[in-house]
Coordinates of C-alpha atoms and ligand atoms in Angstrom, one line a residue:
X1 CA 7.0 27.6 -11.0
X2 CA 6.9 25.8 -14.3
X3 CA 10.4 27.2 -14.9
X4 CA 11.6 25.7 -11.7
X5 CA 10.5 22.3 -12.6
X6 CA 11.9 22.4 -16.0
X7 CA 15.3 23.7 -15.0
X8 CA 15.4 20.9 -12.5
X9 CA 14.6 18.2 -14.9
X10 CA 17.4 19.5 -17.1
X11 CA 19.9 19.5 -14.2
X12 CA 19.8 16.1 -12.6
X13 CA 19.4 13.0 -14.7
X14 CA 16.4 10.8 -14.3
X15 CA 18.5 7.9 -13.2
X16 CA 20.2 9.9 -10.5
X17 CA 17.0 11.3 -9.3
X18 CA 15.4 7.8 -9.0
X19 CA 18.4 6.5 -7.0
X20 CA 18.0 9.2 -4.4
X21 CA 14.2 9.0 -4.4
X22 CA 13.8 12.4 -6.0
X23 CA 10.5 12.3 -7.9
X24 CA 9.4 15.9 -8.3
X25 CA 5.8 17.1 -8.0
X26 CA 4.2 18.8 -10.9
X27 CA 2.8 22.3 -10.4
X28 CA -0.7 21.1 -10.9
X29 CA -0.4 18.5 -8.2
X30 CA 1.4 20.9 -5.9
X31 CA -1.5 23.4 -6.2
X32 CA -4.0 20.7 -5.7
X33 CA -2.2 19.7 -2.5
X34 CA -2.0 23.3 -1.3
X35 CA -5.8 23.7 -1.8
X36 CA -6.5 21.0 0.7
X37 CA -5.4 23.0 3.8
X38 CA -8.4 24.3 5.5
X39 CA -7.6 26.3 8.6
X40 CA -7.1 30.1 8.9
X41 CA -4.1 31.0 10.9
X42 CA -2.6 34.4 11.6
X43 CA 0.9 33.1 11.9
X44 CA 1.7 30.2 9.6
X45 CA 4.7 28.0 10.0
X46 CA 5.3 25.6 7.1
X47 CA 7.5 22.5 7.1
X48 CA 8.6 20.9 3.8
X49 CA 10.7 17.8 4.4
X50 CA 12.7 16.8 1.3
X51 CA 11.8 20.0 -0.5
X52 CA 13.5 19.4 -3.8
X53 CA 13.2 22.7 -5.7
X54 CA 10.5 23.9 -3.3
X55 CA 7.4 23.5 -5.5
X56 CA 5.3 22.3 -2.6
X57 CA 5.8 25.1 -0.1
X58 CA 5.8 27.6 -3.0
X59 CA 2.3 26.3 -3.9
X60 CA 1.1 26.6 -0.3
X61 CA 2.6 30.2 0.0
X62 CA 0.8 31.1 -3.2
X63 CA -2.5 29.7 -1.9
X64 CA -2.2 31.6 1.4
X65 CA -1.3 34.8 -0.4
X66 CA -4.3 34.5 -2.6
X67 CA -6.7 33.9 0.3
X68 CA -9.2 36.6 1.3
X69 CA -8.0 36.4 4.9
X70 CA -4.3 36.4 4.5
X71 CA -2.0 35.4 7.4
X72 CA 0.1 38.1 9.1
X73 CA 3.3 36.0 8.8
X74 CA 4.6 32.9 7.0
X75 CA 7.7 31.0 8.1
X76 CA 9.0 28.2 5.9
X77 CA 11.5 25.6 6.9
X78 CA 12.7 23.5 4.0
X79 CA 14.9 20.4 4.5
X80 CA 16.9 19.3 1.4
X81 CA 20.2 17.4 1.4
X82 CA 20.9 17.2 -2.3
X83 CA 23.3 20.1 -3.1
X84 CA 22.5 19.9 -6.8
X85 CA 19.1 21.3 -6.3
X86 CA 19.9 24.0 -3.7
X87 CA 20.2 26.8 -6.2
X88 CA 16.7 26.3 -7.5
X89 CA 15.4 25.9 -4.0
X90 CA 17.0 29.2 -2.9
X91 CA 15.4 30.9 -5.9
X92 CA 12.0 29.5 -5.0
X93 CA 12.4 30.7 -1.5
X94 CA 13.3 34.2 -2.8
X95 CA 10.2 34.2 -5.0
X96 CA 8.1 33.4 -2.0
X97 CA 9.7 36.2 0.0
X98 CA 8.9 38.7 -2.8
X99 CA 5.3 37.5 -3.2
X100 CA 4.7 37.8 0.6
X101 CA 6.4 41.2 0.8
X102 CA 4.1 42.4 -2.0
X103 CA 1.1 41.1 -0.1
X104 CA 2.2 42.7 3.1
X105 CA 2.9 39.4 4.8
X106 CA 6.0 39.0 7.0
X107 CA 8.1 36.2 5.5
X108 CA 10.9 34.1 6.8
X109 CA 12.4 31.2 4.9
X110 CA 15.1 28.8 6.0
X111 CA 16.8 26.1 4.0
X112 CA 18.4 23.3 6.0
X113 CA 20.8 21.2 4.1
X114 CA 21.1 18.5 6.8
X115 CA 19.5 15.0 6.9
X116 CA 15.9 15.5 7.8
X117 CA 15.6 12.1 9.6
X118 CA 18.5 12.9 12.0
X119 CA 17.3 16.5 12.5
X120 CA 13.7 15.6 13.1
X121 CA 14.6 12.8 15.6
X122 CA 16.6 15.3 17.6
X123 CA 13.8 17.8 17.5
X124 CA 11.1 15.3 18.7
X125 CA 13.1 13.4 21.2
X126 CA 11.1 12.5 24.3
X127 CA 12.5 12.1 27.8
X128 CA 13.2 13.8 31.0
X129 CA 15.9 16.2 29.7
X130 CA 14.6 16.7 26.1
X131 CA 14.0 20.2 25.0
X132 CA 11.0 20.6 22.8
X133 CA 12.0 21.6 19.2
X134 CA 10.1 23.8 16.9
X135 CA 6.5 22.9 15.9
X136 CA 4.6 23.8 12.7
X137 CA 1.0 24.7 11.8
X138 CA 1.4 23.3 8.2
X139 CA 3.4 20.5 6.7
X140 CA 3.4 19.7 3.0
X141 CA 5.6 16.9 1.6
X142 CA 6.5 14.5 -1.1
X143 CA 9.1 12.5 0.7
X144 CA 11.8 10.4 -0.9
X145 CA 10.8 6.8 -1.6
X146 CA 13.5 4.4 -0.7
X147 CA 13.8 1.2 1.2
X148 CA 15.8 1.6 4.4
X149 CA 18.7 -0.9 4.4
X150 CA 19.7 -2.8 7.5
X151 CA 23.1 -1.5 8.2
X152 CA 22.7 2.2 7.6
X153 CA 22.9 5.2 10.0
X154 CA 19.3 6.0 9.2
X155 CA 18.2 2.6 10.2
X156 CA 20.0 2.8 13.5
X157 CA 18.6 6.3 14.2
X158 CA 15.1 5.2 13.5
X159 CA 15.4 2.0 15.5
X160 CA 16.7 3.9 18.5
X161 CA 13.8 6.4 18.2
X162 CA 11.3 3.5 18.1
X163 CA 10.2 4.2 14.5
X164 CA 9.7 0.8 12.9
X165 CA 9.5 1.6 9.2
X166 CA 10.9 -0.1 6.1
X167 CA 10.7 2.8 3.7
X168 CA 12.1 6.3 4.0
X169 CA 8.8 7.9 3.0
X170 CA 7.0 6.5 6.0
X171 CA 9.8 7.8 8.3
X172 CA 9.5 11.3 6.8
X173 CA 5.7 11.4 7.3
X174 CA 5.9 9.9 10.8
X175 CA 8.5 12.5 11.9
X176 CA 6.7 15.3 10.2
X177 CA 3.5 14.4 12.1
X178 CA 5.5 14.6 15.3
X179 CA 6.6 18.1 14.4
X180 CA 3.1 19.5 14.0
X181 CA 1.4 21.7 16.6
X182 CA -1.9 20.4 17.9
X183 CA -4.5 21.3 15.2
X184 CA -1.6 21.4 12.7
X185 CA -2.4 20.2 9.2
X186 CA -0.5 17.7 7.0
X187 CA -0.8 17.2 3.3
X188 CA 1.4 14.5 1.8
X189 CA 1.8 12.6 -1.4
X190 CA 3.2 9.1 -1.1
X191 CA 2.9 5.6 -2.5
X192 CA -0.3 3.8 -1.5
X193 CA 1.6 0.9 -0.1
X194 CA 1.2 2.0 3.5
X195 CA -2.5 1.3 3.4
X196 CA -2.1 -2.4 4.0
X197 CA 0.4 -5.1 4.8
X198 CA 2.6 -5.8 7.9
X199 CA 5.6 -3.7 7.0
X200 CA 3.6 -0.4 7.5
X201 CA 1.5 -1.5 10.4
X202 CA 3.3 0.5 13.1
X203 CA 3.3 3.6 10.8
X204 CA -0.4 3.3 9.9
X205 CA -1.2 2.9 13.6
X206 CA 0.8 6.0 14.6
X207 CA -0.5 8.1 11.7
X208 CA -4.2 7.2 12.4
X209 CA -3.6 7.6 16.2
X210 CA -1.9 11.0 16.1
X211 CA -3.9 12.4 13.2
X212 CA -7.5 12.8 12.2
X213 CA -7.7 11.7 8.6
X214 CA -9.9 14.1 6.5
X215 CA -9.2 13.4 2.9
X216 CA -7.6 10.8 0.6
X217 CA -7.1 11.3 -3.1
X218 CA -6.3 8.4 -5.3
X219 CA -4.7 8.5 -8.7
X220 CA -6.4 5.8 -10.8
X221 CA -3.6 5.5 -13.2
X222 CA -0.2 4.3 -12.0
X223 CA 2.0 6.3 -14.3
X224 CA 0.1 9.5 -14.6
X225 CA 0.9 11.2 -11.3
X226 CA 4.5 11.6 -12.1
X227 CA 4.2 11.6 -15.9
X228 CA 7.8 12.6 -16.5
X229 CA 9.4 10.2 -14.2
X230 CA 9.4 6.5 -14.1
X231 CA 7.4 6.0 -11.0
X232 CA 5.4 2.7 -11.0
X233 CA 3.9 3.1 -7.7
X234 CA 0.2 4.0 -7.1
X235 CA 0.2 7.3 -5.3
X236 CA -2.2 8.9 -2.8
X237 CA -2.5 12.4 -1.4
X238 CA -3.9 12.7 2.1
X239 CA -4.9 15.6 4.4
X240 CA -5.0 15.1 8.1
X241 CA -5.1 17.2 11.2
X242 CA -2.9 16.6 14.3
X243 CA -4.5 15.5 17.6
X244 CA -8.2 15.7 16.9
X245 CA -11.0 13.3 17.2
X246 CA -11.5 10.7 14.5
X247 CA -13.9 12.2 11.9
X248 CA -17.3 10.6 11.2
X249 CA -16.5 10.8 7.5
X250 CA -13.5 10.9 5.3
X251 CA -13.6 12.5 1.8
X252 CA -12.3 10.1 -0.7
X253 CA -11.6 11.5 -4.2
X254 CA -10.0 10.1 -7.3
X255 CA -8.8 11.4 -10.6
X256 CA -7.7 9.6 -13.8
X257 CA -4.3 11.3 -14.0
X258 CA -2.3 14.3 -12.8
X259 CA -4.2 17.0 -14.5
X260 CA -6.9 16.8 -11.9
X261 CA -9.5 18.0 -14.4
X262 CA -12.0 15.4 -13.4
X263 CA -11.9 14.8 -9.7
X264 CA -14.8 12.7 -8.4
X265 CA -15.3 13.0 -4.7
X266 CA -17.4 11.4 -2.0
X267 CA -17.9 11.3 1.7
X268 CA -17.3 7.8 3.2
X269 CA -18.0 6.8 6.8
X270 CA -14.8 6.5 8.7
X271 CA -15.7 3.0 9.8
X272 CA -15.7 1.9 6.1
X273 CA -12.2 3.4 5.7
X274 CA -10.7 1.8 8.8
X275 CA -12.9 -1.1 9.9
X276 CA -13.8 -1.1 13.6
X277 CA -11.8 -3.6 15.6
X278 CA -9.2 -4.1 12.8
X279 CA -6.0 -4.6 14.7
X280 CA -4.0 -4.1 11.5
X281 CA -5.8 -0.8 10.7
X282 CA -5.9 -1.3 7.0
X283 CA -7.0 1.7 5.1
X284 CA -9.8 1.0 2.5
X285 CA -10.3 3.3 -0.4
X286 CA -13.9 3.2 -1.3
X287 CA -13.9 5.5 -4.3
X288 CA -17.3 5.1 -6.0
X289 CA -20.8 3.4 -5.8
X290 CA -19.4 0.2 -7.1
X291 CA -16.9 0.1 -4.3
X292 CA -19.8 0.8 -1.9
X293 CA -21.6 -2.2 -3.2
X294 CA -18.5 -4.4 -2.8
X295 CA -18.3 -3.3 0.9
X296 CA -22.0 -4.1 1.3
X297 CA -21.8 -7.5 -0.3
X298 CA -18.7 -8.4 1.8
X299 CA -20.9 -7.9 4.9
X300 CA -22.3 -11.4 4.1
X301 CA -19.0 -13.0 5.0
X302 CA -17.8 -12.9 8.5
X303 CA -15.8 -16.1 9.1
X304 CA -12.1 -15.8 9.8
X305 CA -9.6 -18.3 8.4
X306 CA -8.7 -19.2 11.9
X307 CA -12.3 -20.1 12.7
X308 CA -12.4 -22.3 9.6
X309 CA -9.3 -24.1 11.0
X310 CA -7.3 -23.0 8.0
X311 CA -4.2 -21.0 7.5
X312 CA -2.3 -19.6 4.5
X313 CA 1.5 -19.6 4.0
X314 CA 4.0 -18.7 1.4
X315 CA 5.4 -21.5 -0.7
X316 CA 8.6 -22.8 1.0
X317 CA 10.7 -23.6 -2.0
X318 CA 12.8 -20.6 -3.0
X319 CA 14.0 -21.9 -6.3
X320 CA 17.4 -20.1 -6.6
X321 CA 18.3 -21.4 -3.1
X322 CA 17.3 -24.9 -3.9
X323 CA 18.7 -25.0 -7.4
X324 CA 20.9 -28.1 -6.8
X325 CA 17.7 -30.1 -5.9
X326 CA 15.5 -29.0 -8.9
X327 CA 14.8 -31.1 -11.9
X328 CA 13.2 -30.0 -15.2
X329 CA 11.2 -33.2 -15.4
X330 CA 10.1 -35.7 -12.8
X331 CA 12.5 -38.6 -12.2
X332 CA 13.2 -41.3 -9.7
X333 CA 13.4 -39.8 -6.2
X334 CA 11.7 -36.5 -7.0
X335 CA 8.3 -35.1 -6.0
X336 CA 6.2 -32.4 -7.8
X337 CA 7.3 -28.8 -7.6
X338 CA 4.4 -26.4 -8.3
X339 CA 4.8 -22.9 -9.8
X340 CA 2.2 -20.4 -11.0
X341 CA 2.8 -21.7 -14.6
X342 CA 1.1 -24.9 -13.5
X343 CA -2.3 -23.2 -13.0
X344 CA -4.8 -24.6 -15.6
X345 CA -8.5 -23.9 -15.4
X346 CA -8.5 -23.5 -11.7
X347 CA -6.5 -26.7 -11.0
X348 CA -2.8 -27.6 -11.0
X349 CA -1.9 -29.2 -14.3
X350 CA 1.4 -31.0 -13.8
X351 CA 4.0 -31.5 -15.2
X352 CA 4.3 -28.7 -17.9
X353 CA 7.1 -30.2 -20.1
X354 CA 7.2 -27.2 -22.5
X355 CA 7.8 -24.5 -19.8
X356 CA 11.0 -22.9 -18.6
X357 CA 10.4 -23.8 -14.9
X358 CA 11.5 -27.1 -13.3
X359 CA 8.7 -29.5 -12.5
X360 CA 10.3 -31.5 -9.7
X361 CA 12.4 -31.4 -6.6
X362 CA 14.6 -34.1 -5.2
X363 CA 13.1 -35.6 -2.1
X364 CA 15.8 -36.0 0.5
X365 CA 16.5 -35.3 4.2
X366 CA 17.7 -31.9 3.1
X367 CA 14.6 -30.9 1.2
X368 CA 12.0 -32.6 3.3
X369 CA 11.1 -29.5 5.3
X370 CA 10.3 -27.6 2.0
X371 CA 7.5 -30.0 1.2
X372 CA 4.0 -30.8 2.5
X373 CA 2.2 -34.1 2.5
X374 CA 0.0 -34.8 -0.5
X375 CA -3.6 -33.5 -0.1
X376 CA -6.0 -30.9 -1.4
X377 CA -4.5 -27.4 -1.2
X378 CA -5.7 -24.1 -2.6
X379 CA -2.9 -22.0 -4.2
X380 CA -2.9 -18.4 -5.1
X381 CA -0.4 -16.5 -7.2
X382 CA 1.6 -13.9 -5.2
X383 CA 2.3 -11.5 -8.1
X384 CA 0.2 -10.1 -10.8
X385 CA 0.6 -7.1 -13.1
X386 CA -1.7 -4.2 -12.3
X387 CA -3.1 -4.3 -15.8
X388 CA -4.1 -8.0 -15.4
X389 CA -7.8 -8.5 -15.0
X390 CA -7.4 -10.4 -11.7
X391 CA -5.2 -9.6 -8.7
X392 CA -6.2 -12.8 -6.9
X393 CA -5.9 -16.0 -9.0
X394 CA -6.5 -19.4 -7.2
X395 CA -6.1 -23.0 -8.2
X396 CA -6.6 -26.4 -6.5
X397 CA -3.9 -28.9 -6.0
X398 CA -5.8 -32.2 -6.3
X399 CA -3.8 -35.3 -5.0
X400 CA -5.9 -37.6 -7.2
X401 CA -4.6 -36.0 -10.4
X402 CA -0.9 -36.1 -9.4
X403 CA 0.4 -39.2 -7.8
X404 CA 3.0 -38.3 -5.2
X405 CA 3.3 -38.7 -1.4
X406 CA 4.8 -35.1 -1.0
X407 CA 4.7 -31.9 -2.9
X408 CA 6.7 -28.6 -2.9
X409 CA 5.1 -25.2 -3.5
X410 CA 7.4 -22.6 -4.9
X411 CA 7.8 -19.2 -3.2
X412 CA 5.8 -17.3 -5.9
X413 CA 2.7 -19.0 -4.5
X414 CA 0.7 -18.9 -1.3
X415 CA -1.0 -22.1 -0.2
X416 CA -4.1 -22.6 2.1
X417 CA -3.8 -25.6 4.4
X418 CA -5.5 -27.1 7.4
X419 CA -2.7 -26.6 10.1
X420 CA -0.1 -27.9 7.7
X421 CA -2.3 -30.7 6.2
X422 CA -4.6 -30.8 3.2
X423 CA -8.2 -29.7 3.2
X424 CA -11.3 -31.8 2.3
X425 CA -12.0 -31.9 -1.4
X426 CA -15.2 -29.9 -1.2
X427 CA -13.8 -27.3 1.2
X428 CA -10.8 -26.8 -1.2
X429 CA -13.0 -26.4 -4.2
X430 CA -15.4 -24.0 -2.4
X431 CA -12.5 -21.9 -1.1
X432 CA -10.9 -21.7 -4.6
X433 CA -14.2 -20.7 -6.1
X434 CA -14.6 -17.9 -3.5
X435 CA -11.0 -16.7 -4.0
X436 CA -11.6 -16.6 -7.8
X437 CA -14.8 -14.5 -7.5
X438 CA -15.0 -10.9 -8.7
X439 CA -16.2 -9.9 -5.2
X440 CA -13.1 -11.1 -3.5
X441 CA -10.8 -9.6 -6.1
X442 CA -12.6 -6.2 -5.9
X443 CA -12.6 -6.1 -2.2
X444 CA -8.9 -7.0 -2.1
X445 CA -8.2 -4.0 -4.3
X446 CA -10.0 -1.6 -1.9
X447 CA -7.1 -1.9 0.5
X448 CA -4.2 -3.2 -1.6
X449 CA -2.6 -0.8 -4.0
X450 CA 0.2 -3.1 -5.0
X451 CA 0.2 -6.1 -7.3
X452 CA 1.5 -8.4 -4.6
X453 CA -0.9 -10.7 -2.8
X454 CA 0.6 -11.4 0.6
X455 CA -0.3 -14.3 2.8
X456 CA -0.9 -11.8 5.6
X457 CA -3.5 -10.0 3.4
X458 CA -5.3 -13.3 2.7
X459 CA -5.3 -14.1 6.4
X460 CA -7.1 -10.9 7.2
X461 CA -9.9 -11.4 4.7
X462 CA -13.3 -12.7 5.8
X463 CA -14.6 -15.9 4.3
X464 CA -17.9 -17.8 4.0
X465 CA -18.8 -20.2 6.7
X466 CA -17.6 -23.9 6.4
X467 CA -21.2 -24.9 5.3
X468 CA -21.3 -22.2 2.7
X469 CA -17.8 -23.2 1.4
X470 CA -18.9 -26.8 1.1
X471 CA -22.0 -25.7 -0.8
X472 CA -19.8 -23.6 -3.2
X473 CA -17.5 -26.6 -3.6
X474 CA -20.3 -28.8 -4.9
X475 CA -20.4 -26.6 -8.0
X476 CA -16.8 -27.3 -9.0
X477 CA -16.2 -30.5 -11.0
X478 CA -13.3 -31.0 -13.3
X479 CA -12.5 -27.4 -13.8
X480 CA -13.3 -24.0 -12.3
X481 CA -16.4 -22.4 -13.8
X482 CA -15.9 -19.2 -15.8
X483 CA -16.0 -15.9 -13.9
X484 CA -19.6 -15.0 -14.6
X485 CA -20.8 -18.4 -13.4
X486 CA -18.6 -18.2 -10.3
X487 CA -20.2 -14.8 -9.4
X488 CA -23.7 -16.2 -9.9
X489 CA -23.0 -19.3 -7.7
X490 CA -21.6 -17.1 -4.9
X491 CA -24.6 -14.8 -5.0
X492 CA -27.0 -17.7 -5.0
X493 CA -25.3 -19.7 -2.2
X494 CA -24.0 -17.1 0.2
X495 CA -25.0 -13.6 0.1
X496 CA -27.5 -12.0 2.4
X497 CA -27.9 -8.5 3.8
X498 CA -25.8 -7.1 6.2
X499 CA -24.0 -7.2 9.3
X500 CA -21.0 -5.1 10.2
X501 CA -18.2 -5.7 7.9
X502 CA -15.3 -7.7 9.4
X503 CA -14.6 -11.3 10.5
X504 CA -15.5 -12.8 13.8
X505 CA -12.6 -14.6 15.3
X506 CA -14.5 -17.1 17.3
Ligands
SAM1 C1 10.4 12.8 -3.9 S1 11.5 14.2 -3.9 C2 10.3 15.5 -3.7 C3 10.9 16.8 -3.9 C4 9.9 17.9 -3.8 N1 9.3 17.9 -2.4 C5 8.8 17.8 -4.8 O1 7.7 17.5 -4.4 O2 9.1 18.1 -5.9 C6 12.2 14.0 -2.2 C7 13.3 15.0 -1.9 O3 13.9 14.6 -0.7 C8 15.3 14.8 -0.7 N2 15.9 14.0 0.4 C9 16.1 12.7 0.3 N3 16.6 12.2 1.5 C10 16.7 13.3 2.3 C11 17.1 13.5 3.6 N4 17.5 12.5 4.3 N5 17.0 14.7 4.2 C12 16.5 15.8 3.4 N6 16.1 15.7 2.2 C13 16.2 14.4 1.6 C14 15.7 14.4 -2.1 O4 16.9 15.0 -2.5 C15 14.5 15.0 -2.9 O5 14.8 16.2 -3.4

């Protein structure tokens, strides 16, 4: 199998492969994935959607052949629409055939060169006259990762089938799940991005509804899962069984890289992976005892933003769209424009004359709706590098430091407001302190694998009560305390032992 991978890497250039979402799985990961299937079946039917050179189904066939109780028959259906890879795929299929014959197992392999999305939709169509297509006992996949653009045939097909997904990988997994028999098993490797956020909500919901999630494996290091390729996503592998009751526990494991030499693994209550009552069904990855402690400590906070009378929005000034109205320095008729570069010691320091970003925006009829009335606001950066110490970084906009009737927040920021207006000074300070705490940051990382901090994610978080926030705010004077002090303050003022984790809406 190593030969297969090597010959492939030589055949198609890295750039080409990336543009068609073709990141190939290493043999070590393929074998690890194959080892996650649990059930004994006499007659096995395997689906590999987006099979590439076939490393995944080959690893599964190998594992089944090596079992003490071998199946009587194995059928493989592999979908792959890149003709450059078909020769290798055919060779892999032939090797599986030989291995099975030698082991006395009936083998049938079929390569389908058509588009998997169209084929699978046709196979799983529901309705009065629909004929049920084939169903599988096993599915193993590493689907293509690609945004689905608005005007494509794929988009139209998916919309018509009611599959609301923004990335091809989610469409592949969703359709694969539909093609499993009851009790059929799925093992997939995909980006972690589906675990949270609004774009994958419908997919998460369908996945967790149709499947019983048994295992999630997290790669701690972003580059290591696909060492040879330029994949910057955090990947997860998951194992789930079609149509069974939700398990009481999910096995969550992690490894530093792709060699899987040191896998640490633990059993986590299902209710800590998907919180009861969470309408967005975020998937939390509680990997170790430290993460457990973070979950426990978060139980002290149960107030929703809504209950606090607050909301969080994304900054309205998209600078490249408003270019004609931007000014490098403040001048007559302008108001402050705030970017992440204005964050200084937990407050907005404005203007920054030495920076590359504009400091001001013209105030006119045209730009009025991009601005908010002066007041205390809490801002967070929307983007951070994974390697940065903090995912969540907050600063306070203090209207007494910056004299202006209006202010514009740029689109790289989220801002917390009280139904469009500013907050009280103490509330803003307390909220910024909470957002800058290690606890908030660590909890955020349990469900968010990407470096973006969306307003929707912040909306979902639980917060201290108004009284607690006010008490926290009293500790903030001219600048935000350092991280250690913030954590001490939070512990002293707010934390107590536990209720169920999750916020109360009212
Ligand atoms: C991420 S690669 C994984 C390949 C292989 N499963 C592996 O793990 O090495 C995804 C594969 O899906 C194929 N693919 C992309 N779109 C497809 C489609 N619409 N139908 C069938 N295959 C597709 C690509 O050519 C690519 O080989």
